[in-house]
PDB file of C-alpha atoms in Angstrom:
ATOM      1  CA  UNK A1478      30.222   5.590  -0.406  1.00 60.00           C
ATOM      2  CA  UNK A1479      30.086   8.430  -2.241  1.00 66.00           C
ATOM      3  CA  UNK A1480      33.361   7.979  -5.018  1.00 68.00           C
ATOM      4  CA  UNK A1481      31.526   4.678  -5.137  1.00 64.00           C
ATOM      5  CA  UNK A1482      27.958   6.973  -6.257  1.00 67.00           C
ATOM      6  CA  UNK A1483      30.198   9.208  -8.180  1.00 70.00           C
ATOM      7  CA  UNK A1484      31.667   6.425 -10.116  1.00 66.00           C
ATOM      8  CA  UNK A1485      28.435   5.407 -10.875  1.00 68.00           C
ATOM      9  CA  UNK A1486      27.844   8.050 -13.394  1.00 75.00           C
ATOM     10  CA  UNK A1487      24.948  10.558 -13.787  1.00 81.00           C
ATOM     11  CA  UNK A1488      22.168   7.705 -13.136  1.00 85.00           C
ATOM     12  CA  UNK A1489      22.762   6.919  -9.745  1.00 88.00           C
ATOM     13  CA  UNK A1490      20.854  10.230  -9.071  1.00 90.00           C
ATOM     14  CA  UNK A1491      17.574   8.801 -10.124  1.00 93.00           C
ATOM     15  CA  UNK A1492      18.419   5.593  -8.685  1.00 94.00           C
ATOM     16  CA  UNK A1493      19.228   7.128  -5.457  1.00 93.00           C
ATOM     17  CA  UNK A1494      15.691   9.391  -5.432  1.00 95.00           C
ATOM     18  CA  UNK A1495      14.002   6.267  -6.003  1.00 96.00           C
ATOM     19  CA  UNK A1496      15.158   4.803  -3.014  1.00 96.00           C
ATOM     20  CA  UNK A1497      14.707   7.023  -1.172  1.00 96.00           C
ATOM     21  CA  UNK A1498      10.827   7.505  -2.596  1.00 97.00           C
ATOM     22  CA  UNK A1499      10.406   3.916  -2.267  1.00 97.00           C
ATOM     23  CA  UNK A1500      11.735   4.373   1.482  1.00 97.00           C
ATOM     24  CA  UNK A1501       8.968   6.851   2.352  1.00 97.00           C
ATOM     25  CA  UNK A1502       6.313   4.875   0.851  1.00 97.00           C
ATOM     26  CA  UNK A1503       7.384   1.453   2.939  1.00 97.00           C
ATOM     27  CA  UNK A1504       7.351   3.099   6.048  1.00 97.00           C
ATOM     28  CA  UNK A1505       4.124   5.252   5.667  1.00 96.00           C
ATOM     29  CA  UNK A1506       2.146   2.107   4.700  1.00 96.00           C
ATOM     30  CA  UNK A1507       3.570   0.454   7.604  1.00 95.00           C
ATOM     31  CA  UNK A1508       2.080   2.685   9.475  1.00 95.00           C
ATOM     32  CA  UNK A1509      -1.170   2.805   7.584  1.00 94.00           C
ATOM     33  CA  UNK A1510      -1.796  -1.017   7.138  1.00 95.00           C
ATOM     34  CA  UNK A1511      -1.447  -1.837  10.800  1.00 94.00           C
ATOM     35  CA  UNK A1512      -4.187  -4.092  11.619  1.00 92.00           C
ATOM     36  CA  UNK A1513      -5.274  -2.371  14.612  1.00 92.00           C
ATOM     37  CA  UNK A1514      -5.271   0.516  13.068  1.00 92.00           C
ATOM     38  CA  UNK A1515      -7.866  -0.633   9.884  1.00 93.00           C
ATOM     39  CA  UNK A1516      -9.681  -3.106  12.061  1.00 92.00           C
ATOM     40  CA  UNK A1517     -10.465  -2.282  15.064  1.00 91.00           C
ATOM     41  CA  UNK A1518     -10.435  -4.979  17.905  1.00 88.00           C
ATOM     42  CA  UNK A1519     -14.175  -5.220  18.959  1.00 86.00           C
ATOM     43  CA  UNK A1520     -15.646  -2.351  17.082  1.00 88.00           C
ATOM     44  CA  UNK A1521     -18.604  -4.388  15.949  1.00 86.00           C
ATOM     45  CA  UNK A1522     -19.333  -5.172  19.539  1.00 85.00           C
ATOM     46  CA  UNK A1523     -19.299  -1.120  20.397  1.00 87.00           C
ATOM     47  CA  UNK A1524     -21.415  -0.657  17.360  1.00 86.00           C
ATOM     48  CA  UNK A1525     -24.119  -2.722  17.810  1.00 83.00           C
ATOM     49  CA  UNK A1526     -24.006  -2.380  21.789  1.00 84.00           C
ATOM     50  CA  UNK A1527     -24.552   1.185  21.284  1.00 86.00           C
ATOM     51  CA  UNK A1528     -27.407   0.842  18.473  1.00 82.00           C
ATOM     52  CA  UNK A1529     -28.809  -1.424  21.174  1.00 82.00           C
ATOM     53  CA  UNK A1530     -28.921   0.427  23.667  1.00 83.00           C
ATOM     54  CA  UNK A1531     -30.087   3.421  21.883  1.00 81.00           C
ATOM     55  CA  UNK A1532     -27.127   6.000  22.309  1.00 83.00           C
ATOM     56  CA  UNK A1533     -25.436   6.055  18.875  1.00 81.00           C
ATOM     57  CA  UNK A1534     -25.122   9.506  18.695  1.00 85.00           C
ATOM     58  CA  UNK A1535     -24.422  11.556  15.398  1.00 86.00           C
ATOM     59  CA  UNK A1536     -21.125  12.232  17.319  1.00 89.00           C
ATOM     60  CA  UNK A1537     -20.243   9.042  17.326  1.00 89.00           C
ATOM     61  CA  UNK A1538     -21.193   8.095  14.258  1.00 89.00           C
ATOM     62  CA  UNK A1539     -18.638  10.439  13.154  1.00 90.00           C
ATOM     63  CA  UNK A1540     -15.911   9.809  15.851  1.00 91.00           C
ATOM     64  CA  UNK A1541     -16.223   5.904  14.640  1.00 89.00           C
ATOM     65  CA  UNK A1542     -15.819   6.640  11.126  1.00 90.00           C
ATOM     66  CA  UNK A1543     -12.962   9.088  11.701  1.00 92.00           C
ATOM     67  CA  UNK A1544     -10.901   6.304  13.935  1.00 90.00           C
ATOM     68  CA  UNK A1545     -10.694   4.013  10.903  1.00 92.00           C
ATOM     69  CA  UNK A1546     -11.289   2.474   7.478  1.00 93.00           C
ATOM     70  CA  UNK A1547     -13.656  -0.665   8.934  1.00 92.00           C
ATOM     71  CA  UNK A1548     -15.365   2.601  10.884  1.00 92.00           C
ATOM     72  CA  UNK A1549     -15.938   4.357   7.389  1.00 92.00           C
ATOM     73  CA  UNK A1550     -17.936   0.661   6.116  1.00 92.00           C
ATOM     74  CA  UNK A1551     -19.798   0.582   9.100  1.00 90.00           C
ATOM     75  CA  UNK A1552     -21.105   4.108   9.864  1.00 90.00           C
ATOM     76  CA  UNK A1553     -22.425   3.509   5.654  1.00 90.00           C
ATOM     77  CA  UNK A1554     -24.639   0.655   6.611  1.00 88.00           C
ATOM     78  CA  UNK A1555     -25.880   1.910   9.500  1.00 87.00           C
ATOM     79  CA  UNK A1556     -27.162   5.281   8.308  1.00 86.00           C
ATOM     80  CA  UNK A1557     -28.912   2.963   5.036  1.00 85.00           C
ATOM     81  CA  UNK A1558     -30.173   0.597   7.770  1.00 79.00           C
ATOM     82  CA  UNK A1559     -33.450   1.612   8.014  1.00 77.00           C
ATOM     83  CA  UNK A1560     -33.955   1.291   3.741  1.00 80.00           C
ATOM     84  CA  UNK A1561     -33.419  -2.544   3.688  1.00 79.00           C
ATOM     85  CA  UNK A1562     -30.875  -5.188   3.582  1.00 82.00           C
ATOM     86  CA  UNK A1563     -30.178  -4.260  -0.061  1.00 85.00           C
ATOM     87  CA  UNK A1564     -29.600  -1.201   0.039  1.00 87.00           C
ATOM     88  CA  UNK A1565     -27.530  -1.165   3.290  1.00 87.00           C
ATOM     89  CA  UNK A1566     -25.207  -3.501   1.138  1.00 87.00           C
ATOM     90  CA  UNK A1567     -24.835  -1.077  -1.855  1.00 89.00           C
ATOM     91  CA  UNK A1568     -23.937   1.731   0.816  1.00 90.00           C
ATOM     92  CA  UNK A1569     -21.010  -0.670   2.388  1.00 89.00           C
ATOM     93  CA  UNK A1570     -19.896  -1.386  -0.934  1.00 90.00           C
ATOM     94  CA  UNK A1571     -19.816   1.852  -2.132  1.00 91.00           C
ATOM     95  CA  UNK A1572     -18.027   2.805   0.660  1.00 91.00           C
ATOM     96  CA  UNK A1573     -16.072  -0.427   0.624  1.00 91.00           C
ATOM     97  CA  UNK A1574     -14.443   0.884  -2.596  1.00 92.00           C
ATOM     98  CA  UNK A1575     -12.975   4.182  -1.444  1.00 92.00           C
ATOM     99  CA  UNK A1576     -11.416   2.589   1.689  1.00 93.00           C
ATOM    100  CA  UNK A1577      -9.638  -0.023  -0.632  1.00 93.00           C
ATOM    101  CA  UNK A1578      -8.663   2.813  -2.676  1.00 93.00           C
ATOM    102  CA  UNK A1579      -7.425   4.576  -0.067  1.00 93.00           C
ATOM    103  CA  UNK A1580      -5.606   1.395   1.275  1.00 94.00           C
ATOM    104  CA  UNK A1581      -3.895   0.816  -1.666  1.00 94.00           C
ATOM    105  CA  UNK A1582      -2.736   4.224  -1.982  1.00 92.00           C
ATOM    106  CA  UNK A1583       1.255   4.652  -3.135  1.00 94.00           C
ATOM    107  CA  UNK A1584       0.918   1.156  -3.922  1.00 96.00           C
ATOM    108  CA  UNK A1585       1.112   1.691  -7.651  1.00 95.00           C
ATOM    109  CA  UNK A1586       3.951   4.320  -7.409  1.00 96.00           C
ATOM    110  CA  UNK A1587       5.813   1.109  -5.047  1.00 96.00           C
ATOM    111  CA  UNK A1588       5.969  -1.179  -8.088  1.00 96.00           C
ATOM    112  CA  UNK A1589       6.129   1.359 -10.553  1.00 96.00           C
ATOM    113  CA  UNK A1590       9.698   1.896  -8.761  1.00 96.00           C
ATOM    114  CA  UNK A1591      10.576  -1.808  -8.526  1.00 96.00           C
ATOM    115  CA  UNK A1592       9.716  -1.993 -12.148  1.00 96.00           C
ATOM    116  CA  UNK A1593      12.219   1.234 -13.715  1.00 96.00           C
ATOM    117  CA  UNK A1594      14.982   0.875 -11.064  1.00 95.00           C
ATOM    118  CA  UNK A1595      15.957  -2.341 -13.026  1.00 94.00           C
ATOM    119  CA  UNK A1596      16.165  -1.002 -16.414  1.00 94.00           C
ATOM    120  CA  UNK A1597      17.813   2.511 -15.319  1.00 93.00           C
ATOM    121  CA  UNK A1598      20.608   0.458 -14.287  1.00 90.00           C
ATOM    122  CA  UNK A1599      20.375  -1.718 -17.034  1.00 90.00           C
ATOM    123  CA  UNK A1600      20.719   2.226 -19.379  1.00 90.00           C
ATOM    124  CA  UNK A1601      24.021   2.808 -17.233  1.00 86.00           C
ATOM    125  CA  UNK A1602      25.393  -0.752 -18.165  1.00 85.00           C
ATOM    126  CA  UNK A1603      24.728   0.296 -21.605  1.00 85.00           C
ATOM    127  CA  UNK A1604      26.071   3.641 -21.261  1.00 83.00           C
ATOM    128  CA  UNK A1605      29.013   2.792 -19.349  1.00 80.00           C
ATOM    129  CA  UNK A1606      29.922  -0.148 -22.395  1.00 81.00           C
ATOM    130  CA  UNK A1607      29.508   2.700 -24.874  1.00 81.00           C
ATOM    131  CA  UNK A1608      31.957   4.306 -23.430  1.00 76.00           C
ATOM    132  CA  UNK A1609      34.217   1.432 -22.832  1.00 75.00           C
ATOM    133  CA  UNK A1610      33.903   0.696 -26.995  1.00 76.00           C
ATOM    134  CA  UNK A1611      34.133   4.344 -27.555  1.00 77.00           C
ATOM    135  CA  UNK A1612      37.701   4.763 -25.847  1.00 71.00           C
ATOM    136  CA  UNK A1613      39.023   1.266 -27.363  1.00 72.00           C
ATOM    137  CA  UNK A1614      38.161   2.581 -31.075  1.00 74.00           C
ATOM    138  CA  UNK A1615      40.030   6.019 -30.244  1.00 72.00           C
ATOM    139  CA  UNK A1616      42.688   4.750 -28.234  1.00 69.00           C
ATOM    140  CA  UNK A1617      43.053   1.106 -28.407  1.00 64.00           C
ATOM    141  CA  UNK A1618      43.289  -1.306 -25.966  1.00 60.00           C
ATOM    142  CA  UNK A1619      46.172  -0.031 -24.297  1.00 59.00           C
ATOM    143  CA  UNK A1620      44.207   2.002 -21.667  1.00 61.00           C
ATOM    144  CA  UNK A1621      43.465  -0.150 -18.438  1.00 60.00           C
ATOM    145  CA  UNK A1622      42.327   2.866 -16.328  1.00 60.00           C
ATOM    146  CA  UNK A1623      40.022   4.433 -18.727  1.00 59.00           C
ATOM    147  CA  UNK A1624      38.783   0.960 -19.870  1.00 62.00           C
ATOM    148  CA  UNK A1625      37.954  -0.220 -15.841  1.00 66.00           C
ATOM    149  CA  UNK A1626      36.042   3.254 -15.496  1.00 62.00           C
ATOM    150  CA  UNK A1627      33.297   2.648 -18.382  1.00 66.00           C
ATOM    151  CA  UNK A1628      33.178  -1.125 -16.966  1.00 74.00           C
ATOM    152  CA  UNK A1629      33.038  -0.160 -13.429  1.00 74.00           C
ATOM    153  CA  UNK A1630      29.981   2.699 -13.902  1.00 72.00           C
ATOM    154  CA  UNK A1631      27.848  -0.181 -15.961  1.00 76.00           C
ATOM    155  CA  UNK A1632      28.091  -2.511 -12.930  1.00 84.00           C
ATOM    156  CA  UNK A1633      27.367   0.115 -10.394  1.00 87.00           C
ATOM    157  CA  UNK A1634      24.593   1.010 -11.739  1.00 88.00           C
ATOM    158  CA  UNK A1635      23.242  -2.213 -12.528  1.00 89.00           C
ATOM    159  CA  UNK A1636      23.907  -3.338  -8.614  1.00 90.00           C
ATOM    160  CA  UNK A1637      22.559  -0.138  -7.727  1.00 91.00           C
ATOM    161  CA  UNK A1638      19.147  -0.562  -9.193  1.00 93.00           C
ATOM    162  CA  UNK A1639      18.929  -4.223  -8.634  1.00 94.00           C
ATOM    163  CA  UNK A1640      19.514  -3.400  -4.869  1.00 94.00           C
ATOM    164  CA  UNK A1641      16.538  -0.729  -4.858  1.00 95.00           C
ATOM    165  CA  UNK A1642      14.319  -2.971  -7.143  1.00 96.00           C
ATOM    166  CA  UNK A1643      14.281  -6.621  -5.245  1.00 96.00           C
ATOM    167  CA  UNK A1644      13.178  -5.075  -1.852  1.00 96.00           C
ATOM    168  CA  UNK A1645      10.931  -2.831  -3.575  1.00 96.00           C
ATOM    169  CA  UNK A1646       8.695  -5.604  -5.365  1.00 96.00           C
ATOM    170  CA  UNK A1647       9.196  -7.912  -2.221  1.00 97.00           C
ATOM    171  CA  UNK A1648       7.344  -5.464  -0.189  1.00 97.00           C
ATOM    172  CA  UNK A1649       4.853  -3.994  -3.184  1.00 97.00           C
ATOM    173  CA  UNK A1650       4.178  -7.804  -3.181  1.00 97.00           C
ATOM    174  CA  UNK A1651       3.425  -7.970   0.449  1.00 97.00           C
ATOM    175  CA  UNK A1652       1.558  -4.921   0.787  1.00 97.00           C
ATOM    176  CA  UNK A1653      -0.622  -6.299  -2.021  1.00 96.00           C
ATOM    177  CA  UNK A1654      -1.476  -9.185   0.145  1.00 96.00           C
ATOM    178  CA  UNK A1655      -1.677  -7.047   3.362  1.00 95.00           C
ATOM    179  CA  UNK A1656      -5.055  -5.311   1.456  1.00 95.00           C
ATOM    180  CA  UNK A1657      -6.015  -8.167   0.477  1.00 94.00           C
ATOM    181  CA  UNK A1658      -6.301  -9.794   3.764  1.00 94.00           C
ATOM    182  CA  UNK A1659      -7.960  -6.892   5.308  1.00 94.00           C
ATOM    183  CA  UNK A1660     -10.346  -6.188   2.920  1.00 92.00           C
ATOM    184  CA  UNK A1661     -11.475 -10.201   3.000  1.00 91.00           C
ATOM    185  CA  UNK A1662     -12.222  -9.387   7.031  1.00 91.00           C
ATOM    186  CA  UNK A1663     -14.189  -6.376   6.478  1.00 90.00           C
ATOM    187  CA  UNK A1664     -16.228  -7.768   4.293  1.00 88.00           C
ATOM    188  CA  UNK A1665     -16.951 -10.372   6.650  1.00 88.00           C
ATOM    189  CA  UNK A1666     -17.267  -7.554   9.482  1.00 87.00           C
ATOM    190  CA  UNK A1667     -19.397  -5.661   6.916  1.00 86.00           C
ATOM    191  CA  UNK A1668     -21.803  -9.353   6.363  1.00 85.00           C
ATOM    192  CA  UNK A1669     -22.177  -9.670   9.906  1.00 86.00           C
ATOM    193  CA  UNK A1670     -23.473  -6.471  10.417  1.00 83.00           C
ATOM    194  CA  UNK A1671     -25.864  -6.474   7.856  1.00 82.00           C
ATOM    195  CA  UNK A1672     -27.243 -10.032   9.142  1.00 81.00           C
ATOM    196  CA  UNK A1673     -27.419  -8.970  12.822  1.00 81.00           C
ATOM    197  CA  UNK A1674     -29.255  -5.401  12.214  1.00 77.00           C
ATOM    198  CA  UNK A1675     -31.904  -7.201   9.908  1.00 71.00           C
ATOM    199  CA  UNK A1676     -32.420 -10.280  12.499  1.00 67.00           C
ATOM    200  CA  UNK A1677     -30.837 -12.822   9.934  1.00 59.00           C
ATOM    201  CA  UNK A1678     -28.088 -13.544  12.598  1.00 58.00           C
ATOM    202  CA  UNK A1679     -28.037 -14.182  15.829  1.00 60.00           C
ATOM    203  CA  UNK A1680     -25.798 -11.423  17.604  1.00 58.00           C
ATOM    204  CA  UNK A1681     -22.040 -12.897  17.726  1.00 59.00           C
ATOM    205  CA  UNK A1682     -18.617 -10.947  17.482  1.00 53.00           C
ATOM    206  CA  UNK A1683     -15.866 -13.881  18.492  1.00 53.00           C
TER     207      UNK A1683
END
């Protein structure tokens, strides 16, 4: 593995950090985008039960917005609740935004890998044809070894970044979606609320 990196040339060593960037960044939103983890299983129903019942404490205001991003929407309207619908929904919204932000975070450094690790190994093709051309015009054709070499590093390096790039998009692309869908269901969480604390709805959390 590594005369194959070494034959590569100088540009497998931003190919390789890449990877290994775009590694980090796959796993930790893994972790972050688990739906459990941004929507809560029956957190609407522990909301409004303890509203209710009169016991939503400041405490648990903030323990509920700590646990997770649909916690962080939900603590907003409540603590606008008592202005009107209105403004309850420019609170959510307002918070609404910085939880997609923060969903979507490393996102844009994901495809901005996918996107260069292409076109750095395109550069070593290049480079590694240069030299190929270079060595034929000083020494002719005559030169197998020294010829394979400058053909060998441009297809390394091409494979190499094509190999970091595919997965990368694939799962920039999926990720993309992943917000997507979870932002559509807490904004429907969010709608819910807003209906039920203002007696628009009747109360229902299937």
């Amino acid at each position: 593995m590594f005369d194959l990196i070494q034959a590569g040339g100088w540009l497998m060593v931003p190919i390789i950090a890449c990877s290994i960037l775009a590694l980090a960044i796959v796993v930790e939103r893994l972790v972050a985008l688990r739906t459990t983890r941004v929507i809560p299983q029956g957190l609407l129903a522990q909301v409004w039960e303890l509203v209710r019942s009169g016991e939503m404490t400041p405490e648990r205001m903030r323990s509920i917005k700590h646990d997770s991003p649909l916690g962080v929407i939900v603590v907003a309207g409540l603590n606008s609740s008592s202005h009107g619908r209105e403004v309850m929904k420019e609170s959510i919204q307002e918070a609404a935004t910085l939880v997609v932000h923060e969903l979507e975070r490393f996102l844009n450094s994901l495809g901005t890998i996918a996107a260069i690790t292409p076109l750095l190994g395109l550069l070593g093709t290049v480079i590694g044809m240069i030299k190929v051309f270079t060595e034929i015009m000083i020494q002719g054709t005559g030169n197998a070894g020294v010829l394979a070499g400058g053909i060998s590093e441009a297809l390394i390096t091409t494979a190499a970044g094509l190999s970091v790039a595919i997965p990368a998009l694939v799962l920039h692309r999926y990720f993309q979606r992943k917000v997507d869908t979870l932002v559509l269901t807490m904004e429907q969480e969010s709608i819910k609320l807003v209906e039920i604390v203002h007696g628009e709805r009747e109360v229902d959390f299937k």
